[in-house]
mmCIF file of C-alpha atoms in Angstrom:
data_model
loop_
_atom_site.group_PDB
_atom_site.id
_atom_site.type_symbol
_atom_site.label_atom_id
_atom_site.label_comp_id
_atom_site.label_asym_id
_atom_site.label_seq_id
_atom_site.Cartn_x
_atom_site.Cartn_y
_atom_site.Cartn_z
ATOM 1 C CA PHE A 1 90.626 87.106 117.897
ATOM 2 C CA GLN A 2 88.735 84.304 119.496
ATOM 3 C CA SER A 3 91.377 80.998 120.289
ATOM 4 C CA ASP A 4 88.418 78.738 120.926
ATOM 5 C CA PRO A 5 87.988 76.598 117.781
ATOM 6 C CA SER A 6 84.120 76.128 118.602
ATOM 7 C CA THR A 7 83.757 79.863 118.293
ATOM 8 C CA LEU A 8 85.674 79.940 115.007
ATOM 9 C CA ASN A 9 83.527 77.109 113.634
ATOM 10 C CA ALA A 10 79.977 78.636 114.403
ATOM 11 C CA LEU A 11 81.265 82.097 112.418
ATOM 12 C CA VAL A 12 81.859 79.543 108.797
ATOM 13 C CA GLY A 13 79.621 80.518 106.746
ATOM 14 C CA THR A 14 77.818 83.613 108.590
ATOM 15 C CA THR A 15 78.222 87.297 107.228
ATOM 16 C CA GLY A 16 77.620 90.829 108.984
ATOM 17 C CA VAL A 17 75.919 93.783 108.063
ATOM 18 C CA PRO A 18 77.082 94.850 104.299
ATOM 19 C CA GLU A 19 78.679 98.265 104.367
ATOM 20 C CA VAL A 20 78.241 100.715 101.439
ATOM 21 C CA PHE A 21 81.314 102.288 99.302
ATOM 22 C CA LEU A 22 80.464 104.779 96.802
ATOM 23 C CA VAL A 23 83.291 106.052 94.385
ATOM 24 C CA ALA A 24 82.785 109.441 92.728
ATOM 25 C CA ASN A 25 82.677 109.592 88.701
ATOM 26 C CA ASP A 26 85.101 112.178 88.503
ATOM 27 C CA LEU A 27 87.892 111.766 90.582
ATOM 28 C CA ARG A 28 91.197 113.925 89.934
ATOM 29 C CA PRO A 29 94.275 111.990 89.317
ATOM 30 C CA PRO A 30 97.097 112.578 92.089
ATOM 31 C CA ARG A 31 99.815 114.812 91.463
ATOM 32 C CA THR A 32 102.782 116.430 92.845
ATOM 33 C CA THR A 33 105.133 119.617 92.503
ATOM 34 C CA GLN A 34 108.988 119.112 93.003
ATOM 35 C CA THR A 35 111.043 121.785 93.734
ATOM 36 C CA SER A 36 114.953 121.818 94.939
ATOM 37 C CA VAL A 37 117.008 124.470 94.962
ATOM 38 C CA GLY A 38 120.690 124.771 96.128
ATOM 39 C CA VAL A 39 124.033 127.079 96.287
ATOM 40 C CA ARG A 40 127.595 125.429 97.018
ATOM 41 C CA GLN A 41 130.490 126.779 98.033
ATOM 42 C CA GLN A 42 134.193 126.149 98.803
ATOM 43 C CA VAL A 43 135.080 126.816 102.125
ATOM 44 C CA LEU A 44 138.646 126.113 103.343
ATOM 45 C CA GLY A 45 139.068 122.919 101.796
ATOM 46 C CA ALA A 46 135.565 121.851 102.361
ATOM 47 C CA ARG A 47 132.348 121.756 99.998
ATOM 48 C CA VAL A 48 129.525 123.230 101.578
ATOM 49 C CA THR A 49 126.040 122.737 100.273
ATOM 50 C CA VAL A 50 123.102 124.621 101.374
ATOM 51 C CA SER A 51 119.684 123.602 99.877
ATOM 52 C CA TYR A 52 116.109 123.269 99.975
ATOM 53 C CA ASN A 53 113.308 120.747 99.158
ATOM 54 C CA GLY A 54 110.144 120.887 98.944
ATOM 55 C CA VAL A 55 107.330 118.071 98.047
ATOM 56 C CA PHE A 56 103.606 119.833 97.362
ATOM 57 C CA GLY A 57 100.757 116.942 96.724
ATOM 58 C CA ARG A 58 97.393 116.535 96.086
ATOM 59 C CA ASN A 59 94.045 114.857 94.418
ATOM 60 C CA ILE A 60 95.066 112.252 96.804
ATOM 61 C CA THR A 61 91.929 110.160 97.642
ATOM 62 C CA ASN A 62 90.144 109.291 100.693
ATOM 63 C CA TYR A 63 86.826 107.391 101.873
ATOM 64 C CA VAL A 64 85.237 109.703 104.136
ATOM 65 C CA ARG A 65 82.321 108.546 106.339
ATOM 66 C CA ALA A 66 78.865 109.209 104.961
ATOM 67 C CA SER A 67 76.387 108.464 107.501
ATOM 68 C CA GLY A 68 76.621 107.448 111.152
ATOM 69 C CA PHE A 69 78.234 104.018 112.160
ATOM 70 C CA GLY A 70 74.880 101.716 111.664
ATOM 71 C CA GLY A 71 73.142 104.750 110.535
ATOM 72 C CA LEU A 72 71.631 102.754 107.918
ATOM 73 C CA GLY A 73 69.725 100.716 108.750
ATOM 74 C CA PRO A 74 68.972 97.029 108.752
ATOM 75 C CA ASN A 75 70.253 96.380 105.845
ATOM 76 C CA TYR A 76 73.499 98.064 105.419
ATOM 77 C CA LEU A 77 76.053 99.223 108.741
ATOM 78 C CA THR A 78 77.721 102.417 106.816
ATOM 79 C CA ALA A 79 78.320 104.533 104.188
ATOM 80 C CA PHE A 80 81.495 105.775 102.549
ATOM 81 C CA VAL A 81 82.040 108.092 99.974
ATOM 82 C CA THR A 82 85.570 108.813 98.212
ATOM 83 C CA ASP A 83 87.174 112.569 98.876
ATOM 84 C CA ASP A 84 89.809 113.581 96.103
ATOM 85 C CA ARG A 85 90.953 116.591 98.112
ATOM 86 C CA VAL A 86 93.912 115.109 99.882
ATOM 87 C CA ARG A 87 96.977 117.577 100.280
ATOM 88 C CA THR A 88 99.983 117.006 101.340
ATOM 89 C CA ARG A 89 103.479 119.343 101.757
ATOM 90 C CA TYR A 90 107.006 118.827 102.833
ATOM 91 C CA ASN A 91 109.364 121.193 103.340
ATOM 92 C CA ALA A 92 113.315 120.345 104.022
ATOM 93 C CA LEU A 93 116.241 122.573 104.919
ATOM 94 C CA GLN A 94 119.830 121.028 104.385
ATOM 95 C CA VAL A 95 123.417 121.968 105.131
ATOM 96 C CA GLN A 96 126.432 119.479 104.573
ATOM 97 C CA VAL A 97 129.571 120.369 104.553
ATOM 98 C CA GLU A 98 131.911 117.422 102.628
ATOM 99 C CA ARG A 99 135.706 116.980 102.712
ATOM 100 C CA PRO A 100 136.691 113.940 99.962
ATOM 101 C CA PRO A 101 139.553 112.300 100.655
ATOM 102 C CA VAL A 102 141.644 114.129 97.452
ATOM 103 C CA GLY A 103 145.542 113.347 96.566
ATOM 104 C CA ALA A 104 147.702 112.209 99.238
ATOM 105 C CA SER A 105 145.043 113.094 101.983
ATOM 106 C CA ARG A 106 144.575 110.002 104.046
ATOM 107 C CA PHE A 107 141.448 111.265 106.014
ATOM 108 C CA GLY A 108 137.873 112.641 104.489
ATOM 109 C CA GLY A 109 133.890 112.682 105.267
ATOM 110 C CA SER A 110 130.953 114.641 105.504
ATOM 111 C CA LEU A 111 128.321 115.956 108.046
ATOM 112 C CA ALA A 112 124.877 116.595 106.922
ATOM 113 C CA TYR A 113 121.612 117.960 109.171
ATOM 114 C CA THR A 114 118.486 118.086 107.630
ATOM 115 C CA LEU A 115 115.325 120.189 109.108
ATOM 116 C CA SER A 116 111.939 119.534 107.783
ATOM 117 C CA ARG A 117 108.566 119.269 108.502
ATOM 118 C CA ALA A 118 106.081 116.631 106.290
ATOM 119 C CA GLU A 119 102.424 117.746 106.842
ATOM 120 C CA GLN A 120 99.186 116.751 105.304
ATOM 121 C CA GLN A 121 95.354 117.337 105.320
ATOM 122 C CA GLY A 122 93.748 114.059 105.018
ATOM 123 C CA ASN A 123 95.820 111.069 105.551
ATOM 124 C CA ALA A 124 98.011 110.595 102.271
ATOM 125 C CA GLY A 125 99.182 107.403 104.093
ATOM 126 C CA ASP A 126 96.039 105.201 103.954
ATOM 127 C CA ILE A 127 92.729 105.335 101.756
ATOM 128 C CA PHE A 128 90.909 105.390 105.528
ATOM 129 C CA TRP A 129 91.923 107.831 107.875
ATOM 130 C CA PHE A 130 90.871 108.060 111.740
ATOM 131 C CA PHE A 131 87.609 109.288 111.275
ATOM 132 C CA ASP A 132 86.757 112.176 113.564
ATOM 133 C CA ASP A 133 83.396 113.496 113.473
ATOM 134 C CA ARG A 134 84.362 116.742 114.264
ATOM 135 C CA PHE A 135 85.907 117.212 110.834
ATOM 136 C CA PRO A 136 82.809 115.042 108.266
ATOM 137 C CA THR A 137 85.241 115.778 105.134
ATOM 138 C CA VAL A 138 88.831 115.745 103.918
ATOM 139 C CA GLY A 139 88.269 119.512 103.315
ATOM 140 C CA ASP A 140 87.096 120.173 106.846
ATOM 141 C CA LEU A 141 90.367 118.771 108.083
ATOM 142 C CA PRO A 142 93.487 121.234 109.725
ATOM 143 C CA TRP A 143 96.764 120.640 108.792
ATOM 144 C CA ARG A 144 98.676 118.581 110.669
ATOM 145 C CA PRO A 145 101.839 116.218 110.952
ATOM 146 C CA SER A 146 101.725 113.784 108.187
ATOM 147 C CA GLN A 147 102.297 109.899 109.731
ATOM 148 C CA GLY A 148 106.327 109.398 109.167
ATOM 149 C CA ASP A 149 107.204 112.955 110.192
ATOM 150 C CA GLN A 150 111.027 113.523 110.983
ATOM 151 C CA ARG A 151 111.419 117.075 112.135
ATOM 152 C CA HIS A 152 115.609 116.641 112.487
ATOM 153 C CA ALA A 153 117.864 114.033 110.553
ATOM 154 C CA VAL A 154 122.014 113.660 111.123
ATOM 155 C CA VAL A 155 124.055 111.818 109.084
ATOM 156 C CA ALA A 156 128.137 111.733 109.298
ATOM 157 C CA ASN A 157 130.113 109.756 107.633
ATOM 158 C CA GLY A 158 134.340 109.465 107.753
ATOM 159 C CA LEU A 159 136.826 107.199 105.566
ATOM 160 C CA ALA A 160 140.579 106.855 106.853
ATOM 161 C CA ARG A 161 143.140 105.325 104.396
ATOM 162 C CA LEU A 162 145.728 103.218 106.641
ATOM 163 C CA PRO A 163 148.759 102.003 105.948
ATOM 164 C CA ALA A 164 148.621 98.518 104.044
ATOM 165 C CA ASP A 165 146.277 99.499 101.830
ATOM 166 C CA PHE A 166 143.659 99.692 104.473
ATOM 167 C CA LEU A 167 140.301 101.415 104.354
ATOM 168 C CA VAL A 168 138.172 101.949 106.913
ATOM 169 C CA SER A 169 135.104 103.576 106.994
ATOM 170 C CA ALA A 170 131.889 104.765 108.808
ATOM 171 C CA ILE A 171 128.295 106.476 109.115
ATOM 172 C CA VAL A 172 126.739 107.398 111.716
ATOM 173 C CA THR A 173 122.927 108.341 111.669
ATOM 174 C CA LEU A 174 120.762 110.195 114.011
ATOM 175 C CA ALA A 175 117.270 111.135 113.616
ATOM 176 C CA SER A 176 114.326 112.423 116.116
ATOM 177 C CA PRO A 177 111.315 109.852 116.848
ATOM 178 C CA VAL A 178 108.829 109.713 113.769
ATOM 179 C CA THR A 179 105.224 110.985 114.136
ATOM 180 C CA VAL A 180 102.554 108.321 114.169
ATOM 181 C CA TYR A 181 98.647 108.809 114.293
ATOM 182 C CA ALA A 182 96.604 107.736 117.196
ATOM 183 C CA SER A 183 93.014 107.944 119.092
ATOM 184 C CA ASP A 184 92.061 109.904 121.811
ATOM 185 C CA LEU A 185 88.894 108.343 123.833
ATOM 186 C CA SER A 186 89.460 110.705 126.868
ATOM 187 C CA GLN A 187 86.032 112.656 125.840
ATOM 188 C CA GLY A 188 84.376 109.471 125.439
ATOM 189 C CA THR A 189 83.560 106.880 122.154
ATOM 190 C CA GLY A 190 80.747 108.669 121.215
ATOM 191 C CA PRO A 191 79.578 111.030 118.160
ATOM 192 C CA PHE A 192 82.173 114.135 118.438
ATOM 193 C CA GLN A 193 84.234 112.429 121.306
ATOM 194 C CA GLN A 194 86.461 110.018 119.550
ATOM 195 C CA ARG A 195 89.186 111.860 118.159
ATOM 196 C CA SER A 196 92.520 111.309 116.422
ATOM 197 C CA TYR A 197 95.855 113.002 116.797
ATOM 198 C CA PRO A 198 99.358 113.193 116.154
ATOM 199 C CA TYR A 199 101.620 111.567 118.307
ATOM 200 C CA LEU A 200 105.159 111.524 119.238
ATOM 201 C CA PRO A 201 106.822 108.769 120.582
ATOM 202 C CA PRO A 202 109.389 109.483 122.745
ATOM 203 C CA GLY A 203 113.074 109.986 122.071
ATOM 204 C CA ARG A 204 116.649 108.800 123.490
ATOM 205 C CA PRO A 205 119.828 109.220 124.376
ATOM 206 C CA PHE A 206 122.598 108.565 121.509
ATOM 207 C CA LEU A 207 126.356 107.318 123.814
ATOM 208 C CA GLY A 208 124.297 109.117 127.145
ATOM 209 C CA ILE A 209 123.963 112.448 125.671
ATOM 210 C CA GLY A 210 120.410 114.195 125.064
ATOM 211 C CA ARG A 211 117.401 112.206 124.669
ATOM 212 C CA VAL A 212 116.072 113.502 121.653
ATOM 213 C CA PHE A 213 117.251 110.524 118.901
ATOM 214 C CA GLY A 214 114.289 108.213 118.046
ATOM 215 C CA THR A 215 116.527 106.424 115.230
ATOM 216 C CA GLN A 216 120.428 106.056 115.738
ATOM 217 C CA SER A 217 122.801 103.394 113.981
ATOM 218 C CA VAL A 218 126.878 103.593 113.475
ATOM 219 C CA ASP A 219 127.842 101.165 110.246
ATOM 220 C CA VAL A 220 131.860 100.429 110.431
ATOM 221 C CA ARG A 221 133.365 99.075 107.411
ATOM 222 C CA ALA A 222 136.848 97.219 106.708
ATOM 223 C CA GLN A 223 138.382 96.731 103.669
ATOM 224 C CA LYS A 224 141.919 95.216 102.707
ATOM 225 C CA ASP A 225 142.386 95.479 98.867
ATOM 226 C CA VAL A 226 145.187 92.959 97.227
ATOM 227 C CA ARG A 227 146.761 93.301 93.732
ATOM 228 C CA ALA A 228 146.218 90.697 91.349
ATOM 229 C CA VAL A 229 147.646 89.527 88.082
ATOM 230 C CA GLY A 230 147.351 92.445 85.268
ATOM 231 C CA GLY A 231 146.436 94.999 88.010
ATOM 232 C CA GLN A 232 143.365 93.258 88.963
ATOM 233 C CA ARG A 233 142.425 93.789 92.607
ATOM 234 C CA VAL A 234 140.061 91.945 95.013
ATOM 235 C CA GLY A 235 139.478 93.038 98.594
ATOM 236 C CA LEU A 236 138.231 91.510 101.920
ATOM 237 C CA VAL A 237 135.113 93.630 103.282
ATOM 238 C CA VAL A 238 133.806 93.309 106.683
ATOM 239 C CA ASP A 239 130.522 95.575 107.243
ATOM 240 C CA LEU A 240 129.682 95.805 110.872
ATOM 241 C CA PHE A 241 125.884 97.150 110.775
ATOM 242 C CA ASN A 242 124.571 98.882 113.800
ATOM 243 C CA ALA A 243 127.724 98.448 115.594
ATOM 244 C CA PHE A 244 125.853 99.662 119.187
ATOM 245 C CA ASN A 245 123.418 97.471 118.774
ATOM 246 C CA ALA A 246 121.334 100.203 119.028
ATOM 247 C CA ARG A 247 116.995 99.806 119.850
ATOM 248 C CA ASN A 248 115.349 101.621 116.793
ATOM 249 C CA PHE A 249 111.598 100.881 117.830
ATOM 250 C CA GLY A 250 108.549 101.604 116.104
ATOM 251 C CA CYS A 251 104.873 100.907 115.572
ATOM 252 C CA PHE A 252 104.443 102.868 118.667
ATOM 253 C CA ASN A 253 100.852 102.995 121.075
ATOM 254 C CA GLY A 254 100.058 106.560 121.223
ATOM 255 C CA ASP A 255 96.124 105.475 122.096
ATOM 256 C CA ILE A 256 94.849 107.724 124.896
ATOM 257 C CA PRO A 257 91.965 105.562 126.789
ATOM 258 C CA ALA A 258 88.470 106.330 127.894
ATOM 259 C CA ALA A 259 88.336 108.132 131.589
ATOM 260 C CA GLY A 260 88.621 105.595 133.970
ATOM 261 C CA ALA A 261 90.560 103.534 131.607
ATOM 262 C CA THR A 262 94.055 102.598 131.258
ATOM 263 C CA ASN A 263 96.310 101.780 128.366
ATOM 264 C CA ALA A 264 98.813 99.576 129.787
ATOM 265 C CA ASN A 265 101.010 99.502 126.547
ATOM 266 C CA PHE A 266 100.835 103.147 125.899
ATOM 267 C CA GLY A 267 103.756 104.691 124.296
ATOM 268 C CA ARG A 268 105.156 101.007 124.071
ATOM 269 C CA PRO A 269 106.570 100.242 120.603
ATOM 270 C CA PHE A 270 105.919 96.593 119.034
ATOM 271 C CA CYS A 271 108.193 96.756 115.902
ATOM 272 C CA ALA A 272 112.528 97.149 115.808
ATOM 273 C CA GLY A 273 114.696 97.670 113.064
ATOM 274 C CA PRO A 274 117.670 95.092 112.770
ATOM 275 C CA GLY A 275 120.220 94.602 115.337
ATOM 276 C CA ARG A 276 123.986 94.546 115.230
ATOM 277 C CA ARG A 277 124.978 92.472 112.078
ATOM 278 C CA VAL A 278 128.431 91.654 110.411
ATOM 279 C CA GLN A 279 128.377 91.245 106.848
ATOM 280 C CA ILE A 280 131.852 89.546 105.195
ATOM 281 C CA GLY A 281 132.244 89.873 101.508
ATOM 282 C CA LEU A 282 134.485 89.877 98.916
ATOM 283 C CA GLN A 283 135.694 92.491 96.074
ATOM 284 C CA TYR A 284 136.890 92.335 92.569
#
């Protein structure tokens, strides 16, 4: 962006060379097939669940480049045409162990681990995908990790009933980094040189353990109920979100510059999730 007002004023009323977008009149509607199957068994007082979840999408539309950049001559810049062969697939295996606080039990909780893989042929997250002259159409593209692919996730929660009708609970969420797409200009910026690739941001340790986590959060809740008239109950609730103020970054820059150049922002995030915060409320 130009910060000089005189430069911006000079651009008012001017237009560049238009681009051409061609839309096929026989595009197929997108569709998905979803599958879920699992088994649950009681083991030593705990419920153990193993399940598989799959989602398969097809007929998703992208625009692909029908001409080289600036290849249409003086009147038009570039032509784009629709290609509805984008496909996606998501496979996930989840193992969950639950021990709910039943009867006079004062403690309960659960632990769930998910191993998943999200892939796409084309770009299901944007009608334009990062153009790569090695793959002129969606059908030429290989299967690659989807934007947002997160391979590992662990969610644990616990509940404790304390004396004087206090309830204390916590949820711990840990997950591996999320895949983003970036540009690779190391081979050059000309035809068949600029490439796109899935970039996996670096992980960080959790409480000093490992360096594999991209998302980490600990949420804690305390609740005190008071009996009111006629058996009614009023509770004071205090929630502490992201108790350790973990830095859950996103929007990572994974662009590889041309040979001889440097990208000072490589691997740097440009957005982040909320930090530590407290919420106080009443429950009736």
